[in-house]
């Protein structure tokens, strides 16, 4: 088990400097934009924070799902999602920062606007700033707690190889998945759907959940492949990649299924109170991004990952997963940006810099978490199945 | 199958068995005369079926006016039953296709019966739209084909036509998948058959299966491909059924969550039905070591998950109706929960949201009697879900002057009873003529997680009680066919070899299977 002892070395100084520069640039551009166009600045932060928060949450969802289904194959890669989950506190912090921009982002947060709007008045019991902030704190707190518990139990198992850590995580996973469905749905409604407070769709929570799982699984595949290429995770072979590819494929199809369910039912019934959402997104410059969203999140993974070799090839899976991660940005961007801007239909500079800044922060944090611990969960009772995984 | 198994894994066949014993145990019920219990069940089911035939005949001859429908409530019992039965089938496809892709090996002892249930349930479901047409002899009009009716074609934009495609595809793929899965077992039955007629029938059905390596290889490829093809059907069929409602503009029907919500509900009710039937089967057939308490537990866990999704959907719908700020949406839901049909709504919530929460407790999950009772309640709840969605959304529409109530007539209730009769009659015939547990697949997992330490324990146990209930079950004091009763595992293989009687297992390629971990 000498290889199992291998740990990630410290990050090379060059890479580290680039990442730090990206973070600084992100903060600087965000700061400048905040004075010129606060709505654009806060929108960019909402997209970036939600993006990386959902990647971290997707990683926790992966852990919870593999615990509850008693998966054996995933034991050799589980340090990757565990490390990704350590971004959660920072992601939560960034999300809480959005409360400062509540008036720029959320139309319903202006009491005078609500007073002159019968529909918003009817919703005021739910859509009001104190309750909104309260819900945000509660859901973030719950996720932080569970994310921390999952990782702590797993790391403790390295030392004592006790089975009760696994059993505890299985029980936690059951409770977490139950809570998560509700809390994440609330988060999706609050943070994204209420950007257009007159519009509503019951599937919206599930739509975001599908996207979260897609992004989470794709990013686990990316990090696993990068580590493997660098010579770490020597026990991960094409069978594990095959499984990661299958999950990414499945979630891509699931996302498309939810996408079409929402779009088709609203298109078919053609009720003005619902079609506004899609009308705004299929006009002007948005239209291309709107349809491209489906291509990159569904058509590309579907075509490339459907054949068996497509999932087992490292290079192939990496390319598709990166495409999907780009698609995730587009998907979230399309939920946020058109809501508050009518004049343009593209991605602005601040959107890119903020995204890269938060992304650099994500990489720094996840790398640190990966480097601190053994990449092989030595005490995991399912490790033997992960090491001998064949299909 | 990987040979490395985590120490946490438990055997899927809970008692040590040789491959031949497994064949015997599963095939024997078909080879003996039906029991009294079977006859009682069959006669009861058949009577219900006859009642159904009578009721359908009356309404075909008289017209749909024999139902309790009125101008406001144009869809009620009939469509409720249609959606209910379609839903029942979904667990079968989930178990056979999706759990297969997820490498859930415990599916092996329940997939065959669950798939059979799928087919019978879809047959029951398909009846309702056809009799609802009023003139069922024109049912073929629903299919688009070159015709001499001039410009008259089906309306491709109608979800009812999509239903026609979705359900017929579902039935065909499910039937093919089920039949392909049956091939090795049909060959086993052929090889065991004593009468020439049996041999000829099973022989023809087994398509010349010879158990060779090449046959197995092709079989497994086809099986995997069919599983992949059947997987999207689990989602598509009930999604399209949900669109019968959701493409309308009726509050309570038009809501975007319907497709995934209906799918989850279908899997939920399907598992309830699988549990109900499998709990009876494991008891009556003596298959407690094949369909173990862990199988029951796993199914209840899936019910917690799918029941959770259903509860989540109820909550989301209710919340969003309020959140929409639209008074018609708000009314539709408050009318559901507090209007004249509130009793139906609360039966639905009680059975579908509260009942599955009992499954969080291991004591309840492992009590077969409790699971049996709860699974029936879930089926009741899921029937009421469809009734609530359909009737409460319709009976108080946009014009208060046309508000009306609906109550089913004897003919409608009789038709529902009749479909239960059809379902159980088919199922009872199925367990008489086909192996209700997949012999070949159970053999493949019979050695799973059976480790040396565990085997020792088995040895001690079986040394004390070597015969157990197995022989009594089969009512043969001398064991089966002159062979020895189950022995401690260490001696089983050598003894069987001594007897030199492996012919019967050859059909299933049984001896190719070795025990994992050895």
Coordinates of N, CA and C in Angstrom, one line a residue, chain B residues 93-267:
Chain B
X93 N -40.5 -2.3 -14.2 CA -39.5 -1.9 -15.2 C -38.3 -1.3 -14.4
X94 N -38.6 -0.6 -13.3 CA -37.5 0.0 -12.5 C -36.6 -1.1 -12.0
X95 N -37.3 -2.2 -11.5 CA -36.5 -3.3 -10.9 C -35.7 -4.0 -12.0
X96 N -36.4 -4.2 -13.1 CA -35.7 -5.1 -14.1 C -34.7 -4.3 -14.9
X97 N -35.0 -3.0 -15.2 CA -34.0 -2.3 -16.0 C -33.1 -1.3 -15.2
X98 N -33.7 -0.5 -14.4 CA -32.8 0.6 -13.8 C -32.0 -0.1 -12.7
X99 N -32.5 -0.9 -11.9 CA -31.7 -1.6 -10.9 C -30.7 -2.5 -11.5
X100 N -30.9 -3.0 -12.7 CA -29.9 -3.8 -13.4 C -28.8 -2.9 -13.8
X101 N -29.1 -1.8 -14.3 CA -28.0 -0.8 -14.7 C -27.2 -0.4 -13.5
X102 N -27.9 -0.2 -12.4 CA -27.2 0.2 -11.2 C -26.5 -1.0 -10.4
X103 N -26.5 -2.1 -11.0 CA -25.8 -3.3 -10.5 C -26.4 -3.7 -9.1
X104 N -27.7 -3.5 -8.9 CA -28.3 -3.9 -7.6 C -28.7 -5.4 -7.7
X105 N -27.8 -6.2 -7.2 CA -27.9 -7.7 -7.4 C -29.1 -8.2 -6.7
X106 N -29.6 -7.5 -5.7 CA -30.8 -8.1 -4.9 C -32.0 -8.1 -5.8
X107 N -32.0 -7.5 -6.9 CA -33.2 -7.5 -7.8 C -33.5 -8.8 -8.3
X108 N -32.5 -9.7 -8.3 CA -32.6 -11.0 -9.1 C -33.8 -11.9 -8.6
X109 N -34.2 -11.8 -7.4 CA -35.2 -12.7 -6.9 C -36.6 -12.1 -7.1
X110 N -36.7 -10.8 -7.4 CA -38.0 -10.2 -7.5 C -38.3 -9.7 -8.9
X111 N -37.3 -9.6 -9.8 CA -37.5 -9.0 -11.1 C -38.6 -9.7 -11.9
X112 N -38.5 -11.0 -12.0 CA -39.4 -11.7 -12.8 C -40.8 -11.5 -12.5
X113 N -41.2 -11.6 -11.3 CA -42.6 -11.3 -10.9 C -43.0 -9.9 -11.1
X114 N -42.1 -9.0 -10.8 CA -42.4 -7.6 -10.9 C -42.6 -7.2 -12.4
X115 N -41.8 -7.8 -13.3 CA -42.1 -7.6 -14.7 C -43.4 -8.2 -15.2
X116 N -43.7 -9.3 -14.7 CA -45.0 -9.9 -15.0 C -46.1 -9.0 -14.6
X117 N -45.9 -8.4 -13.4 CA -47.0 -7.5 -12.9 C -47.1 -6.3 -13.8
X118 N -45.9 -5.8 -14.3 CA -45.9 -4.7 -15.3 C -46.9 -5.0 -16.4
X119 N -46.6 -6.2 -17.0 CA -47.4 -6.5 -18.2 C -48.9 -6.6 -17.9
X120 N -49.3 -7.3 -16.8 CA -50.7 -7.4 -16.4 C -51.3 -6.1 -16.1
X121 N -50.5 -5.2 -15.4 CA -51.0 -3.9 -15.0 C -51.3 -3.1 -16.3
X122 N -50.3 -3.1 -17.2 CA -50.5 -2.3 -18.4 C -51.8 -2.9 -19.2
X123 N -52.0 -4.2 -19.2 CA -53.2 -4.7 -19.8 C -54.4 -4.1 -19.2
X124 N -54.4 -4.1 -17.8 CA -55.6 -3.6 -17.1 C -55.8 -2.1 -17.5
X125 N -54.7 -1.4 -17.5 CA -54.7 0.1 -17.7 C -55.3 0.3 -19.1
X126 N -54.8 -0.4 -20.1 CA -55.1 -0.2 -21.5 C -56.6 -0.3 -21.7
X127 N -57.3 -1.1 -20.9 CA -58.7 -1.3 -21.1 C -59.5 0.0 -20.9
X128 N -59.1 0.8 -20.0 CA -59.9 2.0 -19.6 C -60.1 3.0 -20.7
X129 N -59.0 3.5 -21.3 CA -59.2 4.4 -22.4 C -60.0 3.8 -23.5
X130 N -59.9 2.5 -23.8 CA -60.6 1.9 -24.8 C -62.1 1.9 -24.5
X131 N -62.5 1.5 -23.3 CA -63.9 1.5 -23.1 C -64.4 2.9 -22.9
X132 N -63.6 3.8 -22.6 CA -64.0 5.2 -22.4 C -64.4 5.8 -23.8
X133 N -63.9 5.2 -24.8 CA -64.2 5.7 -26.2 C -65.7 5.6 -26.5
X134 N -66.4 4.7 -25.8 CA -67.8 4.6 -26.0 C -68.0 3.6 -27.1
X135 N -67.3 3.7 -28.2 CA -67.4 2.7 -29.2 C -66.1 2.0 -29.4
X136 N -65.8 1.1 -28.5 CA -64.4 0.5 -28.5 C -64.1 -0.3 -29.7
X137 N -65.1 -0.6 -30.5 CA -64.7 -1.3 -31.8 C -64.0 -0.4 -32.8
X138 N -64.0 0.9 -32.5 CA -63.3 1.8 -33.3 C -61.9 2.2 -32.7
X139 N -61.5 1.4 -31.7 CA -60.3 1.8 -30.9 C -59.1 2.0 -31.8
X140 N -59.1 1.2 -32.9 CA -57.9 1.3 -33.8 C -57.8 2.6 -34.5
X141 N -58.9 3.5 -34.4 CA -58.8 4.8 -35.0 C -57.7 5.6 -34.3
X142 N -57.3 5.2 -33.1 CA -56.3 6.0 -32.3 C -54.9 5.9 -32.9
X143 N -54.7 4.8 -33.7 CA -53.4 4.6 -34.3 C -53.4 5.3 -35.7
X144 N -52.3 6.1 -36.0 CA -52.2 6.7 -37.3 C -51.8 5.7 -38.3
X145 N -52.6 5.5 -39.4 CA -52.2 4.6 -40.4 C -52.8 5.1 -41.7
X146 N -52.3 4.8 -42.9 CA -52.9 5.2 -44.1 C -54.4 4.7 -44.1
X147 N -55.3 5.6 -44.3 CA -56.7 5.1 -44.2 C -57.6 5.7 -45.3
X148 N -58.8 5.3 -45.4 CA -59.7 5.8 -46.4 C -60.7 6.7 -45.7
X149 N -60.3 7.4 -44.6 CA -61.3 8.3 -43.9 C -61.1 9.7 -44.4
X150 N -60.5 9.8 -45.6 CA -60.2 11.2 -46.2 C -59.2 11.9 -45.3
X151 N -59.5 13.2 -45.0 CA -58.5 14.0 -44.3 C -58.5 13.7 -42.8
X152 N -59.2 12.7 -42.4 CA -59.3 12.5 -41.0 C -58.2 11.7 -40.4
X153 N -57.3 12.4 -39.6 CA -56.2 11.7 -39.0 C -56.3 12.0 -37.5
X154 N -55.4 11.2 -36.8 CA -55.4 11.5 -35.3 C -54.7 12.9 -35.2
X155 N -55.0 13.5 -34.0 CA -54.5 14.8 -33.7 C -53.1 14.5 -33.0
X156 N -52.1 14.7 -33.8 CA -50.7 14.4 -33.2 C -50.4 15.4 -32.0
X157 N -51.1 16.5 -31.9 CA -50.7 17.4 -30.8 C -51.4 17.0 -29.6
X158 N -52.3 16.0 -29.6 CA -53.0 15.6 -28.4 C -52.2 14.6 -27.6
X159 N -52.1 14.9 -26.3 CA -51.4 14.0 -25.4 C -52.0 12.6 -25.4
X160 N -53.3 12.5 -25.7 CA -54.0 11.2 -25.7 C -53.4 10.3 -26.8
X161 N -53.0 10.9 -27.9 CA -52.3 10.2 -28.9 C -50.9 9.8 -28.5
X162 N -50.2 10.7 -27.8 CA -48.9 10.3 -27.3 C -49.0 9.1 -26.3
X163 N -50.1 9.1 -25.6 CA -50.4 8.0 -24.7 C -50.4 6.7 -25.4
X164 N -51.1 6.7 -26.6 CA -51.2 5.5 -27.4 C -49.8 5.0 -27.7
X165 N -49.0 5.9 -28.2 CA -47.6 5.5 -28.5 C -46.8 5.1 -27.3
X166 N -46.9 5.9 -26.2 CA -46.1 5.6 -25.1 C -46.4 4.2 -24.5
X167 N -47.7 4.0 -24.4 CA -48.1 2.7 -23.7 C -47.9 1.5 -24.5
X168 N -48.2 1.6 -25.8 CA -47.9 0.4 -26.6 C -46.4 0.1 -26.7
X169 N -45.6 1.2 -26.8 CA -44.2 1.0 -26.8 C -43.7 0.3 -25.5
X170 N -44.3 0.8 -24.4 CA -44.0 0.3 -23.1 C -44.3 -1.2 -23.0
X171 N -45.5 -1.5 -23.5 CA -45.9 -2.9 -23.4 C -45.0 -3.8 -24.2
X172 N -44.7 -3.3 -25.4 CA -43.9 -4.2 -26.3 C -42.5 -4.4 -25.7
X173 N -41.9 -3.3 -25.3 CA -40.5 -3.4 -24.8 C -40.5 -4.3 -23.5
X174 N -41.5 -4.0 -22.6 CA -41.5 -4.8 -21.4 C -41.7 -6.3 -21.7
X175 N -42.6 -6.6 -22.6 CA -42.9 -8.0 -22.9 C -41.6 -8.6 -23.5
X176 N -40.9 -7.9 -24.4 CA -39.7 -8.5 -25.0 C -38.6 -8.7 -23.9
X177 N -38.5 -7.7 -23.1 CA -37.5 -7.8 -22.0 C -37.7 -8.9 -21.1
X178 N -39.0 -9.1 -20.8 CA -39.4 -10.1 -19.9 C -39.2 -11.5 -20.5
X179 N -39.5 -11.6 -21.8 CA -39.4 -12.9 -22.5 C -37.9 -13.3 -22.7
X180 N -37.1 -12.3 -23.0 CA -35.7 -12.6 -23.2 C -35.1 -13.0 -21.9
X181 N -35.5 -12.4 -20.8 CA -35.0 -12.8 -19.5 C -35.4 -14.2 -19.1
X182 N -36.6 -14.6 -19.7 CA -37.1 -15.9 -19.3 C -36.4 -17.1 -20.1
X183 N -35.7 -16.8 -21.1 CA -35.2 -17.8 -22.0 C -34.4 -18.9 -21.2
X184 N -33.4 -18.6 -20.4 CA -32.6 -19.7 -19.8 C -33.5 -20.5 -18.9
X185 N -34.5 -19.8 -18.2 CA -35.3 -20.6 -17.3 C -36.3 -21.5 -18.1
X186 N -36.7 -21.0 -19.2 CA -37.6 -21.8 -20.1 C -36.9 -23.1 -20.5
X187 N -35.5 -22.9 -20.8 CA -34.7 -24.1 -21.1 C -34.6 -25.1 -19.9
X188 N -34.5 -24.5 -18.8 CA -34.4 -25.3 -17.6 C -35.7 -26.1 -17.4
X189 N -36.8 -25.4 -17.6 CA -38.1 -26.1 -17.5 C -38.3 -27.2 -18.6
X190 N -37.7 -26.9 -19.8 CA -37.8 -27.9 -20.8 C -37.0 -29.1 -20.4
X191 N -35.8 -28.9 -19.9 CA -35.0 -30.0 -19.5 C -35.6 -30.8 -18.3
X192 N -36.3 -30.2 -17.5 CA -36.9 -30.9 -16.4 C -38.2 -31.6 -16.7
X193 N -38.9 -31.1 -17.9 CA -40.2 -31.6 -18.2 C -40.2 -33.1 -18.4
X194 N -41.3 -33.7 -17.8 CA -41.4 -35.2 -17.9 C -42.4 -35.5 -19.0
X195 N -43.4 -34.7 -19.2 CA -44.4 -35.1 -20.3 C -43.9 -34.5 -21.6
X196 N -44.3 -35.2 -22.7 CA -43.9 -34.7 -24.0 C -44.4 -33.4 -24.4
X197 N -45.7 -33.1 -23.9 CA -46.3 -31.9 -24.3 C -45.6 -30.7 -23.6
X198 N -45.4 -30.9 -22.3 CA -44.6 -29.8 -21.6 C -43.3 -29.6 -22.3
X199 N -42.6 -30.6 -22.6 CA -41.3 -30.5 -23.2 C -41.4 -29.8 -24.5
X200 N -42.4 -30.1 -25.3 CA -42.5 -29.4 -26.6 C -42.8 -27.9 -26.4
X201 N -43.7 -27.6 -25.5 CA -44.1 -26.2 -25.3 C -42.9 -25.4 -24.8
X202 N -42.3 -25.9 -23.7 CA -41.1 -25.1 -23.1 C -40.0 -25.1 -24.1
X203 N -39.9 -26.2 -24.9 CA -38.8 -26.3 -25.9 C -39.0 -25.3 -27.0
X204 N -40.2 -25.1 -27.4 CA -40.5 -24.1 -28.5 C -40.2 -22.7 -27.9
X205 N -40.7 -22.5 -26.7 CA -40.6 -21.2 -26.1 C -39.1 -20.8 -25.8
X206 N -38.3 -21.8 -25.5 CA -36.9 -21.5 -25.2 C -36.0 -21.2 -26.4
X207 N -36.6 -21.3 -27.6 CA -35.9 -20.9 -28.8 C -34.6 -21.6 -29.0
X208 N -34.5 -22.9 -28.6 CA -33.4 -23.7 -28.8 C -32.2 -23.3 -27.9
X209 N -32.4 -22.8 -26.8 CA -31.4 -22.5 -25.8 C -30.6 -23.7 -25.5
X210 N -29.2 -23.6 -25.6 CA -28.4 -24.7 -25.3 C -27.4 -24.5 -24.2
X211 N -27.4 -23.3 -23.6 CA -26.6 -23.1 -22.4 C -25.1 -23.0 -22.8
X212 N -24.8 -22.8 -24.0 CA -23.4 -22.7 -24.4 C -22.8 -21.3 -24.0
X213 N -21.5 -21.2 -23.9 CA -20.9 -20.0 -23.6 C -21.3 -18.9 -24.6
X214 N -21.4 -19.2 -25.9 CA -21.8 -18.3 -26.9 C -23.2 -17.8 -26.7
X215 N -24.1 -18.7 -26.3 CA -25.5 -18.3 -26.1 C -25.6 -17.3 -24.9
X216 N -24.9 -17.7 -23.9 CA -24.9 -16.8 -22.7 C -24.3 -15.4 -23.0
X217 N -23.3 -15.4 -23.8 CA -22.7 -14.1 -24.2 C -23.6 -13.2 -24.9
X218 N -24.3 -13.8 -25.9 CA -25.3 -13.0 -26.7 C -26.5 -12.6 -25.8
X219 N -26.9 -13.6 -25.0 CA -28.0 -13.3 -24.1 C -27.7 -12.1 -23.3
X220 N -26.5 -12.1 -22.7 CA -26.2 -11.0 -21.7 C -26.1 -9.7 -22.5
X221 N -25.6 -9.7 -23.7 CA -25.5 -8.4 -24.5 C -27.0 -7.9 -24.8
X222 N -27.8 -8.8 -25.2 CA -29.2 -8.4 -25.5 C -29.9 -7.9 -24.3
X223 N -29.7 -8.6 -23.2 CA -30.3 -8.2 -21.9 C -29.9 -6.8 -21.5
X224 N -28.6 -6.5 -21.6 CA -28.1 -5.2 -21.3 C -28.7 -4.1 -22.2
X225 N -28.7 -4.4 -23.5 CA -29.3 -3.4 -24.4 C -30.7 -3.1 -24.1
X226 N -31.5 -4.2 -23.9 CA -32.9 -4.0 -23.6 C -33.1 -3.3 -22.3
X227 N -32.2 -3.5 -21.3 CA -32.3 -2.8 -20.1 C -32.1 -1.3 -20.3
X228 N -31.1 -1.0 -21.2 CA -30.9 0.4 -21.6 C -32.1 1.0 -22.3
X229 N -32.7 0.2 -23.1 CA -33.9 0.8 -23.9 C -35.1 0.9 -23.0
X230 N -35.2 0.0 -22.0 CA -36.4 0.1 -21.1 C -36.3 1.2 -20.1
X231 N -35.0 1.6 -19.8 CA -34.9 2.6 -18.7 C -35.6 4.0 -19.0
X232 N -35.4 4.5 -20.2 CA -36.1 5.8 -20.5 C -37.7 5.6 -20.4
X233 N -38.1 4.4 -20.7 CA -39.6 4.1 -20.7 C -40.1 4.3 -19.3
X234 N -39.3 4.0 -18.3 CA -39.8 4.1 -16.9 C -40.2 5.6 -16.7
X235 N -39.5 6.5 -17.3 CA -39.8 7.9 -17.1 C -40.8 8.4 -18.1
X236 N -40.7 7.9 -19.4 CA -41.5 8.5 -20.4 C -43.0 8.2 -20.3
X237 N -43.3 7.0 -19.9 CA -44.7 6.6 -19.9 C -45.5 7.4 -19.0
X238 N -45.1 7.5 -17.7 CA -45.9 8.2 -16.8 C -45.8 9.7 -17.0
X239 N -44.7 10.2 -17.6 CA -44.6 11.6 -17.9 C -45.6 11.9 -18.9
X240 N -45.8 11.1 -19.9 CA -46.8 11.4 -20.9 C -48.2 11.3 -20.3
X241 N -48.4 10.3 -19.5 CA -49.7 10.2 -18.8 C -50.0 11.5 -18.0
X242 N -49.0 12.0 -17.4 CA -49.2 13.2 -16.6 C -49.5 14.4 -17.5
X243 N -49.0 14.3 -18.8 CA -49.3 15.4 -19.7 C -50.7 15.4 -20.2
X244 N -51.4 14.3 -20.0 CA -52.9 14.3 -20.3 C -53.5 15.4 -19.5
X245 N -53.0 15.7 -18.3 CA -53.5 16.7 -17.4 C -52.8 18.0 -17.5
X246 N -51.4 17.9 -17.5 CA -50.6 19.1 -17.4 C -50.6 20.0 -18.6
X247 N -51.0 19.5 -19.8 CA -51.0 20.4 -20.9 C -52.3 21.2 -21.0
X248 N -53.2 20.9 -20.1 CA -54.4 21.7 -20.0 C -54.1 23.1 -19.3
X249 N -55.2 23.9 -19.2 CA -54.9 25.1 -18.4 C -55.8 25.1 -17.1
X250 N -56.1 23.9 -16.7 CA -56.9 23.8 -15.5 C -56.1 23.9 -14.2
X251 N -56.4 24.8 -13.3 CA -55.7 24.8 -12.0 C -55.8 23.4 -11.3
X252 N -54.7 23.0 -10.8 CA -54.6 21.6 -10.2 C -54.2 20.6 -11.2
X253 N -54.3 20.9 -12.5 CA -53.8 19.9 -13.5 C -52.6 20.5 -14.2
X254 N -52.7 21.8 -14.5 CA -51.6 22.4 -15.2 C -50.5 22.9 -14.2
X255 N -49.5 22.1 -14.1 CA -48.4 22.4 -13.2 C -47.1 21.7 -13.7
X256 N -46.0 22.4 -13.8 CA -44.8 21.8 -14.4 C -44.2 20.6 -13.7
X257 N -44.5 20.5 -12.4 CA -43.8 19.4 -11.7 C -44.5 18.0 -12.1
X258 N -45.6 18.0 -12.8 CA -46.3 16.8 -13.0 C -45.5 15.6 -13.5
X259 N -44.7 15.8 -14.6 CA -44.0 14.6 -15.1 C -43.2 13.9 -14.1
X260 N -42.2 14.5 -13.4 CA -41.4 13.7 -12.5 C -42.2 13.3 -11.3
X261 N -43.2 14.1 -10.9 CA -44.0 13.7 -9.8 C -44.9 12.5 -10.0
X262 N -45.4 12.4 -11.2 CA -46.2 11.2 -11.6 C -45.3 10.0 -11.7
X263 N -44.0 10.2 -12.2 CA -43.1 9.0 -12.3 C -42.8 8.5 -10.9
X264 N -42.5 9.4 -10.0 CA -42.2 9.0 -8.6 C -43.4 8.3 -8.0
X265 N -44.6 8.8 -8.2 CA -45.8 8.2 -7.6 C -46.0 6.8 -8.2
X266 N -45.7 6.7 -9.5 CA -45.9 5.4 -10.1 C -45.0 4.4 -9.5
X267 N -43.7 4.7 -9.4 CA -42.7 3.8 -8.8 C -43.1 3.4 -7.3

